[in-house]
C-alpha positions as a Markdown table, in Angstrom:
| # | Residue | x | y | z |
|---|---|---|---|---|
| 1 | Unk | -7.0 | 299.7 | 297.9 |
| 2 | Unk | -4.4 | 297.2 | 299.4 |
| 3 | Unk | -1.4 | 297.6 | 301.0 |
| 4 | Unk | 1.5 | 294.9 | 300.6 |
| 5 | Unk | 5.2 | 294.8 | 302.2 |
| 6 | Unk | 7.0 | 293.3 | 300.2 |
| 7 | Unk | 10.5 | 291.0 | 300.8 |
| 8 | Unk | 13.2 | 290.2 | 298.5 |
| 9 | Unk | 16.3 | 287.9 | 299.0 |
| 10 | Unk | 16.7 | 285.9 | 296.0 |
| 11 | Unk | 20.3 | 286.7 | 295.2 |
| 12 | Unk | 22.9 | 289.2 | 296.4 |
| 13 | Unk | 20.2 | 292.3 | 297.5 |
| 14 | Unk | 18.6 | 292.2 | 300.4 |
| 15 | Unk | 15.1 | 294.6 | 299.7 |
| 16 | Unk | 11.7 | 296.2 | 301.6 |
| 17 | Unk | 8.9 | 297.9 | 299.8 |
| 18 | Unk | 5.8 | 298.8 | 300.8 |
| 19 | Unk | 3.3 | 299.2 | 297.4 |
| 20 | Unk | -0.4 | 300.0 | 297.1 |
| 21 | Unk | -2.4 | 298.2 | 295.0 |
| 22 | Unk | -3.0 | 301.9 | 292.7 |
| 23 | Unk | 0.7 | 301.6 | 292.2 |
| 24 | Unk | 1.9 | 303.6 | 294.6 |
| 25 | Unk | 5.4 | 302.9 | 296.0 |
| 26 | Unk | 5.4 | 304.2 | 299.8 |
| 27 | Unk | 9.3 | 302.9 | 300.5 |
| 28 | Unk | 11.6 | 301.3 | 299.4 |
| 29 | Unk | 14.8 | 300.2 | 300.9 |
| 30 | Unk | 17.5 | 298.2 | 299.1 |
| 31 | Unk | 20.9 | 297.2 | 300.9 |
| 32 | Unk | 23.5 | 296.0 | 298.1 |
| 33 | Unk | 25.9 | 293.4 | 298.5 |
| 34 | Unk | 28.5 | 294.4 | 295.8 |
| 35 | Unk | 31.3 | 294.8 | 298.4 |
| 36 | Unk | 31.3 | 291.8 | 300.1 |
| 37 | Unk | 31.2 | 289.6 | 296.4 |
| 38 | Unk | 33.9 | 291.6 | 294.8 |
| 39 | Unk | 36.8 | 290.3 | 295.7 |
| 40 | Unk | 35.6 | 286.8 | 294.4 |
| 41 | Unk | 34.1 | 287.9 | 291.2 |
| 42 | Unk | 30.6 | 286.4 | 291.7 |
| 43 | Unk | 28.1 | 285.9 | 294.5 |
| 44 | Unk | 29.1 | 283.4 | 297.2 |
| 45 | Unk | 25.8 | 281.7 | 298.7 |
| 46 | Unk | 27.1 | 281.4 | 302.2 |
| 47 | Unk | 28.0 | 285.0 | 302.0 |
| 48 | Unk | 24.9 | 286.2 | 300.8 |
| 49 | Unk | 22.6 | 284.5 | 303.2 |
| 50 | Unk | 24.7 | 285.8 | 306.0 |
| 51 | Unk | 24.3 | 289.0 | 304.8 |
| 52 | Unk | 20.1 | 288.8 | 304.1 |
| 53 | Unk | 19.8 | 287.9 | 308.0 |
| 54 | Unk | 21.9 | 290.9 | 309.3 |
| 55 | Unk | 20.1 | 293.4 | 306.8 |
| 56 | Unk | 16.5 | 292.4 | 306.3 |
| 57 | Unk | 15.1 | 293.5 | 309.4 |
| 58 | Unk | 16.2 | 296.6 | 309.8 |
| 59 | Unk | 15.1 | 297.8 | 306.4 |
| 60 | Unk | 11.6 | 296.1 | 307.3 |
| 61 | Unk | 11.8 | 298.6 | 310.4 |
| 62 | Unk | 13.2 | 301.3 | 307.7 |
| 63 | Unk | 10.2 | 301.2 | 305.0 |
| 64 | Unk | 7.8 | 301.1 | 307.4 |
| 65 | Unk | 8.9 | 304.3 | 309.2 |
| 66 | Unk | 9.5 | 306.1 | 305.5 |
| 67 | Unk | 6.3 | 305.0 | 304.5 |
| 68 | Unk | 4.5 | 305.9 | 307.8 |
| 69 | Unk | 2.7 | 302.9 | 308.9 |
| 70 | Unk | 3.0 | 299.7 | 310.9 |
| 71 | Unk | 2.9 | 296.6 | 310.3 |
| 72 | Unk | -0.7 | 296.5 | 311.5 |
| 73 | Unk | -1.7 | 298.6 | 308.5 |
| 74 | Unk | -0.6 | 296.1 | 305.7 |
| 75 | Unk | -3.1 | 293.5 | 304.4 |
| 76 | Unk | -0.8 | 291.1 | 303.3 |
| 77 | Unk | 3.1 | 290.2 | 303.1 |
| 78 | Unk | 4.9 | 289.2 | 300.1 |
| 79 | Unk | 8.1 | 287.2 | 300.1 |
| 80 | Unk | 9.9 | 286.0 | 297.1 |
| 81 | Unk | 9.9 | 282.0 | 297.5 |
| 82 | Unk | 12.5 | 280.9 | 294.7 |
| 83 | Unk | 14.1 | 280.5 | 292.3 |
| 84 | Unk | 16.9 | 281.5 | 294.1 |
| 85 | Unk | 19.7 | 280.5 | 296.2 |
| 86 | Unk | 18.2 | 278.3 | 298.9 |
| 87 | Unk | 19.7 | 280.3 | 301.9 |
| 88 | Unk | 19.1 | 283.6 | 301.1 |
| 89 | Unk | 15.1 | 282.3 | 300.1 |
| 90 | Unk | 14.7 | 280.7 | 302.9 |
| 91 | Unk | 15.6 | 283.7 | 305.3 |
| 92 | Unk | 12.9 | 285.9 | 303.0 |
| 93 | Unk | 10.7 | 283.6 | 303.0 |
| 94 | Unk | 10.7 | 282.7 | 306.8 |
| 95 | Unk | 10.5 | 286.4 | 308.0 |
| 96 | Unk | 7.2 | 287.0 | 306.1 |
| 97 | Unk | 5.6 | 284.1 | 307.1 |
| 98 | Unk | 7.0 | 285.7 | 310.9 |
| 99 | Unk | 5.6 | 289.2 | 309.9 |
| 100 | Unk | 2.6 | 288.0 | 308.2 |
| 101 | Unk | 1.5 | 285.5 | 311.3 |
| 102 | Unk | 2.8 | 288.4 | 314.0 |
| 103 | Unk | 0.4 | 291.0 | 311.9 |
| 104 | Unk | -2.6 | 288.0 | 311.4 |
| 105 | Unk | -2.5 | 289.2 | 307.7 |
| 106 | Unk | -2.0 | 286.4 | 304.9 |
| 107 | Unk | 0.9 | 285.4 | 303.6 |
| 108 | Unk | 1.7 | 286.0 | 299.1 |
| 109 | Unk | 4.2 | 283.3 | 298.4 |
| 110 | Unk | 6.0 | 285.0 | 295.2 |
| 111 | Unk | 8.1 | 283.2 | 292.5 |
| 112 | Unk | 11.1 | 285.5 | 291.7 |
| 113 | Unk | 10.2 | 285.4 | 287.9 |
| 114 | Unk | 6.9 | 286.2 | 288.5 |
| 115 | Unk | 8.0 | 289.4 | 289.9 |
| 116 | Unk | 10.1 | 290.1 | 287.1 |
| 117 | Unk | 7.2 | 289.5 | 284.7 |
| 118 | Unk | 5.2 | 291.6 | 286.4 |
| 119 | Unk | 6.6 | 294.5 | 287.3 |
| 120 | Unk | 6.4 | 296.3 | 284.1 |
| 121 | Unk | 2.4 | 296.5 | 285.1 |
| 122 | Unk | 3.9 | 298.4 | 287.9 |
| 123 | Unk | 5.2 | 301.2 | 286.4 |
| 124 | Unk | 2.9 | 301.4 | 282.9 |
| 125 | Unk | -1.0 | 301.4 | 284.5 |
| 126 | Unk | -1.9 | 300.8 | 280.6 |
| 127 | Unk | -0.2 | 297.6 | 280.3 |
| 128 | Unk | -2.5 | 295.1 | 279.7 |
| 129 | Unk | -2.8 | 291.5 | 279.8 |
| 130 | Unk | -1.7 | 289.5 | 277.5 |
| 131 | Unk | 1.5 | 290.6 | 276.5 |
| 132 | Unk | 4.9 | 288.9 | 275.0 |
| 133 | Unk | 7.7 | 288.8 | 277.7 |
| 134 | Unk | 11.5 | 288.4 | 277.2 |
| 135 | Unk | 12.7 | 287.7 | 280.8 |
| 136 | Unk | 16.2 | 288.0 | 280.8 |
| 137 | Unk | 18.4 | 287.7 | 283.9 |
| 138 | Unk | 21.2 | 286.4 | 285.4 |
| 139 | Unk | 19.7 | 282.7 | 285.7 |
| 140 | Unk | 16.9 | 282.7 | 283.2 |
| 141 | Unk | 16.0 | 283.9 | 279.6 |
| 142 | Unk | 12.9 | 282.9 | 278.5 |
| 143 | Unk | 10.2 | 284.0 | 276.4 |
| 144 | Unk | 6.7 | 283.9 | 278.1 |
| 145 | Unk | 2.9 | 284.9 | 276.9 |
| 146 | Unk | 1.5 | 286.3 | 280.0 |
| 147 | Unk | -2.2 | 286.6 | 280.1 |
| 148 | Unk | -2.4 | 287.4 | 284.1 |
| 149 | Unk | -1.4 | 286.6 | 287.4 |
| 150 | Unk | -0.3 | 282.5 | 287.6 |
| 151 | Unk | -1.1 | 282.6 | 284.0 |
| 152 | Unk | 1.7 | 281.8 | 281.7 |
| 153 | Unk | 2.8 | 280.1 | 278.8 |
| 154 | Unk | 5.9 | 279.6 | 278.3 |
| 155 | Unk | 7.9 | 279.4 | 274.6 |
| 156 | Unk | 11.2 | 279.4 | 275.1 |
| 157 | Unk | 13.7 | 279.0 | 277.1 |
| 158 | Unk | 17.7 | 278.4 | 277.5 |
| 159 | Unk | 19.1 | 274.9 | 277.1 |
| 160 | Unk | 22.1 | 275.7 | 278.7 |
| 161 | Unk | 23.1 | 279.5 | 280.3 |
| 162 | Unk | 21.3 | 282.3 | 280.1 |
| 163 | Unk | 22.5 | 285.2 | 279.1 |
| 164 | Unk | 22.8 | 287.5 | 282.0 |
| 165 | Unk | 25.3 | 284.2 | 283.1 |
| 166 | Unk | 27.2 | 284.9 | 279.7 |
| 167 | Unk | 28.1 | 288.3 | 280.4 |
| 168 | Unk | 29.3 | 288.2 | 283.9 |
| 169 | Unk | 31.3 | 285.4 | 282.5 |
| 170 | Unk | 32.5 | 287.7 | 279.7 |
| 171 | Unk | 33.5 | 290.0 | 282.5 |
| 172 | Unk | 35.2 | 287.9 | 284.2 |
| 173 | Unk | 37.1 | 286.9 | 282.0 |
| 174 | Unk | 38.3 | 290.5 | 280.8 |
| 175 | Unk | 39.3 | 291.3 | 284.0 |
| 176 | Unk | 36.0 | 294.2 | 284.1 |
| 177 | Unk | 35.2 | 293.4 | 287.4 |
| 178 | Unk | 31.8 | 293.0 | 289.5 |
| 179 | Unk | 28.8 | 293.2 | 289.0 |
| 180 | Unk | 29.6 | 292.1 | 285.2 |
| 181 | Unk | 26.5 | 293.1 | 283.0 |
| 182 | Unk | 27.0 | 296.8 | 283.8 |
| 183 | Unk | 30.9 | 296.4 | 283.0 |
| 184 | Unk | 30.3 | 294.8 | 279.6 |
| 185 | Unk | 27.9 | 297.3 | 278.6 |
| 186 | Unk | 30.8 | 300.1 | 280.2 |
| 187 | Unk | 33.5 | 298.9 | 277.9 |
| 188 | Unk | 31.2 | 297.8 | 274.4 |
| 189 | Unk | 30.1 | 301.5 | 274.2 |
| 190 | Unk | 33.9 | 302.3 | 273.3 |
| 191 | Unk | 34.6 | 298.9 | 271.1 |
| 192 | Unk | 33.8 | 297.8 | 267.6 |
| 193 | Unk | 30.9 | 295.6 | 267.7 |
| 194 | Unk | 31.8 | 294.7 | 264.5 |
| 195 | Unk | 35.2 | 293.3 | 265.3 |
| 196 | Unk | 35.0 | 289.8 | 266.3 |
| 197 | Unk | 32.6 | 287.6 | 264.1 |
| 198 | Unk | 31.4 | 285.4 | 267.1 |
| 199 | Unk | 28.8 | 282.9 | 266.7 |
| 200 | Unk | 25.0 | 283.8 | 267.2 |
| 201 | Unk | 24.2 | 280.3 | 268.5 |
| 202 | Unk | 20.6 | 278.8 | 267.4 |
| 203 | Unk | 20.1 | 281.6 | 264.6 |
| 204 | Unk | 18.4 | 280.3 | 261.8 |
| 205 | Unk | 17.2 | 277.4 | 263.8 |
| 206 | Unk | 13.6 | 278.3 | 263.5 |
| 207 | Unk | 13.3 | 277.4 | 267.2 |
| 208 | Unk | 12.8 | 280.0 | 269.9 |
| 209 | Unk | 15.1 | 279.0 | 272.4 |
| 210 | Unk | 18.3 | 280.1 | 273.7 |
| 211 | Unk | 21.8 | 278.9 | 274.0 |
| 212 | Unk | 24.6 | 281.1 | 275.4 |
| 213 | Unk | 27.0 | 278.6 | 276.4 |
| 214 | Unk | 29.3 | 278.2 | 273.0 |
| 215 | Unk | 29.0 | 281.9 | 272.7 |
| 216 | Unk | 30.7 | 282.4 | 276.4 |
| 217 | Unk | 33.1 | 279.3 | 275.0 |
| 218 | Unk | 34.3 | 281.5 | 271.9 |
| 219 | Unk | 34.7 | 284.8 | 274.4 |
| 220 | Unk | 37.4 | 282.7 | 275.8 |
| 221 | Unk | 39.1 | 281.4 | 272.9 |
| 222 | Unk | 40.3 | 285.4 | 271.8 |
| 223 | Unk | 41.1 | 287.0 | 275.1 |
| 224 | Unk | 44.5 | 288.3 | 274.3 |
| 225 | Unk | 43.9 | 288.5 | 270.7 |
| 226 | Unk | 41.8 | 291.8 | 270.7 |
| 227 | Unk | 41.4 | 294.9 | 272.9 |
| 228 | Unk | 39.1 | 294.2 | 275.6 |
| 229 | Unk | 36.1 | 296.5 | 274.6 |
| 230 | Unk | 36.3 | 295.1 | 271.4 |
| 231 | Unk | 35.2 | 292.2 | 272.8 |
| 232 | Unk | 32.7 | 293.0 | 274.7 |
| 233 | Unk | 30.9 | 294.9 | 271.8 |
| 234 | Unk | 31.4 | 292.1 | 269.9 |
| 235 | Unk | 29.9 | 289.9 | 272.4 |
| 236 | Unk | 26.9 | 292.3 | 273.5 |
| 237 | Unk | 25.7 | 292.6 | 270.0 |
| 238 | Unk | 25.9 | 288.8 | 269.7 |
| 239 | Unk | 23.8 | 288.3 | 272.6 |
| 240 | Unk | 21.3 | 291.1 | 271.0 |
| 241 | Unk | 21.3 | 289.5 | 267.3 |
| 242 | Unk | 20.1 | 286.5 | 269.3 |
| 243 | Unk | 17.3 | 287.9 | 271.4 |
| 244 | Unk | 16.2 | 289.3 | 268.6 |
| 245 | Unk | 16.5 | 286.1 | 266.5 |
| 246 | Unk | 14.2 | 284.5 | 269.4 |
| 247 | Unk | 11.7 | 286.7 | 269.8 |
| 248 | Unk | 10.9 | 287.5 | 266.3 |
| 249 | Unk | 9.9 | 284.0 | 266.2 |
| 250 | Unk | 8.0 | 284.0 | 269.1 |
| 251 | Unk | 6.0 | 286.8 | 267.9 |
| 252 | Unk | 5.2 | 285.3 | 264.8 |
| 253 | Unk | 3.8 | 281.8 | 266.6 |
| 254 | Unk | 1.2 | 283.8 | 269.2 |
| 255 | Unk | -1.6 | 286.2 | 268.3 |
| 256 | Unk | -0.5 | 289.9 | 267.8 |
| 257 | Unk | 0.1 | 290.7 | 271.7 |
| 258 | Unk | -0.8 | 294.1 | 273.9 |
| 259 | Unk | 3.0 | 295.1 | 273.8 |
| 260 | Unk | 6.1 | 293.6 | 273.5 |
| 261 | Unk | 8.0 | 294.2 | 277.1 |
| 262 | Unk | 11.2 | 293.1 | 278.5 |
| 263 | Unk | 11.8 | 292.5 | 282.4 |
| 264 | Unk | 14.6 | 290.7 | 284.4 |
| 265 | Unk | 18.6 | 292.2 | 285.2 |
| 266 | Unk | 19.7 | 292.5 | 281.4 |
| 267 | Unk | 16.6 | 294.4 | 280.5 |
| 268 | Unk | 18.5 | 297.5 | 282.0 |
| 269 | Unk | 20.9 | 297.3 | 279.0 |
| 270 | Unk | 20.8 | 299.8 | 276.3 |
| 271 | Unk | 21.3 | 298.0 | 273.6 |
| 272 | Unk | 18.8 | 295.2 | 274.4 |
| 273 | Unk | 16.2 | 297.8 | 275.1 |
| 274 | Unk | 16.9 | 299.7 | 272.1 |
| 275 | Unk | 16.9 | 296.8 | 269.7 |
| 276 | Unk | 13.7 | 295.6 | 271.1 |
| 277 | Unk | 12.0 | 298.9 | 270.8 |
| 278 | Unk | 13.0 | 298.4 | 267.1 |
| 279 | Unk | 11.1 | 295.4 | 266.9 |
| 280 | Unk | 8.0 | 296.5 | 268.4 |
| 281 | Unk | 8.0 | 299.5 | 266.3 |
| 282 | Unk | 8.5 | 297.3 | 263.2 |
| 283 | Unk | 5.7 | 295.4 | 264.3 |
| 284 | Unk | 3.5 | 298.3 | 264.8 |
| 285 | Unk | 3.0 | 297.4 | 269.2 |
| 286 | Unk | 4.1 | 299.0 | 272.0 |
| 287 | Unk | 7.2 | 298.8 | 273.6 |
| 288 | Unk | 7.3 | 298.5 | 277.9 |
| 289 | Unk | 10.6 | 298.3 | 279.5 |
| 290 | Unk | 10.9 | 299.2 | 283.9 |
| 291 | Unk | 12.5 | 302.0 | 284.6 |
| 292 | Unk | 16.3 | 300.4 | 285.1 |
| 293 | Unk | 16.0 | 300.0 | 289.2 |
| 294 | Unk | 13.1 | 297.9 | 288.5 |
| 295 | Unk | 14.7 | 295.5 | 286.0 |
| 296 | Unk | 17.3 | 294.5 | 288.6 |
| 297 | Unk | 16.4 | 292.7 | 292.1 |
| 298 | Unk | 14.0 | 294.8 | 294.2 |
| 299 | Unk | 11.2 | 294.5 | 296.8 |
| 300 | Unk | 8.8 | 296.7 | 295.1 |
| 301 | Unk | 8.6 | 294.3 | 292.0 |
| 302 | Unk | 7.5 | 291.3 | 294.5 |
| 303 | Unk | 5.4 | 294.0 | 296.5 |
| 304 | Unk | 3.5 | 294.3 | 293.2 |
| 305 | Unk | 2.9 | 290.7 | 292.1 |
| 306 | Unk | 1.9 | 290.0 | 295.8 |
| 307 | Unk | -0.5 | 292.7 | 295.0 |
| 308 | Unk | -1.9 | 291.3 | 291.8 |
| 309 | Unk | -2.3 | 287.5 | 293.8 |
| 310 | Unk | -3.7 | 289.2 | 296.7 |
| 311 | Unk | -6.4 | 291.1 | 294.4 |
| 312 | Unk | -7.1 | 287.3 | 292.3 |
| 313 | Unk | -7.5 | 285.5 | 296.0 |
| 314 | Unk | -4.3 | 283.6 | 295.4 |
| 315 | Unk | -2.5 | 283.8 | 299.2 |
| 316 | Unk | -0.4 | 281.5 | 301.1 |
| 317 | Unk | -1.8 | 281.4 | 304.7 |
């Protein structure tokens, strides 16, 4: 059994886990930034790496005294290493390869998406590989066959903004506040989804891939006309009608997979994760979603793939 500390600093959250490679999460300590982003409506780079470099090493400090061990006792250190914006990566990045040379233990350089695409392996021990992933986040929404650690294929992907982008756009633009996703989902549960015949870009394509970008256009082109949650059901159940669209056909170009699962910051939606299990039911395969914290940015996610590359010999240092 291993034990990895894990870092995340990616976007707006600065986060510490500790996670054993049996799945077992000793600590985790997460320190939001939601306040200090609010008042602009979306995260500001400059702010956000400011905020990674007051806050990561005291939760380090933190998870290791919850968890009840030093950094002695870890066998390797994780830190996410992009995608991501630069400044908060690089201060992530630059205190593990600190801890992990103070400790003499090797560094696990982790790609942000990775983590995402893993961390349903974290939290279902009977997920195997290979398995058809819809990564959906803020900055990516893609459609990946992933048969293991480094090991992925990818099949589609956004030609223009993903859709964790288009809501928080959507959000913005109804006035719903910060962090958007959440405050889409908020007000579509008391709209019409039904109400505003938006376009479901790509659909009937035959192609995989995503496009968000006219979809946000046409959010823009009614505010005013309509009640606000009408909108945003309107909206959300575009964006699902898409997802689905994509990944029907992405299911029908691969070999039936282990499970269908969904990962990444818009897998904590409802509606996404209901239609999806809908699909996977129709398709007679399992359905793996995170529990919700572990859909959104977290160190236990990058704890876990550093795990899984520790345990294939893939290390940094």
């Amino acid at each position: 059994m291993s034990l990895i500390l894990g870092l995340e600093s990616s976007c707006d959250e600065t986060a510490a886990a500790l996670v054993t490679s049996d799945r077992r999460i000793l600590a985790h300590k997460l320190a939001t930034q939601e306040a200090q982003h609010r008042p602009f409506g979306g995260v500001v780079p400059e702010i956000a790496a400011r905020a990674h470099v007051e806050a990561l090493g005291p939760l380090v400090e933190a998870a290791l005294a919850q968890a009840g061990v030093t950094l002695a006792d870890v066998d390797a250190v994780a830190a996410t290493a992009g995608p991501g914006l630069i400044g908060g990566v690089m201060v992530g990045l630059v205190t593990g390869k600190a801890l992990a040379h103070a400790a003499g233990k090797p560094l696990v350089a982790v790609n942000h998406l990775e983590g995402h695409a893993l961390s349903p392996r974290l939290a279902d021990p009977e997920l195997g590989f290979p398995y058809l992933l819809l990564l959906v986040s803020g900055g990516h929404c893609q459609l990946l066959h992933v048969e293991g650690p480094g090991r992925y294929r990818r099949l589609a992907t956004t030609i223009d903004d993903a859709s964790g982008e288009a809501f928080d756009k959507t959000a913005k633009l109804l006035g719903l506040g910060y962090p958007g996703g959440p405050a889409v989902e908020n007000a579509a549960r008391r709209g019409d989804p039904r109400a505003i015949a938006f376009p479901r870009p790509l659909v009937g394509s035959g192609e995989p891939h995503f496009s968000f970008a006219g979809l946000k256009s046409a959010v823009g082109r009614v505010i005013g006309d309509y009640a606000p949650e009408d909108i945003a059901a309107s909206f959300q159940q575009a964006v699902v009608d898409c997802l689905i669209d994509r990944t029907r056909i992405a299911l029908d170009r691969i070999d039936p997979p282990a499970a269908l699962v969904v990962a990444g910051g818009v897998a904590a939606n409802t509606a996404v994760r209901g239609a999806l299990s809908d699909l996977a039911e129709e398709r007679g395969m399992r359905f793996v979603a995170p529990p919700l914290w572990l859909c959104t940015d977290n160190a236990a996610m990058i704890a876990w793939a550093g795990a899984e590359r520790f345990a294939a010999g893939m290390t940094d240092t």
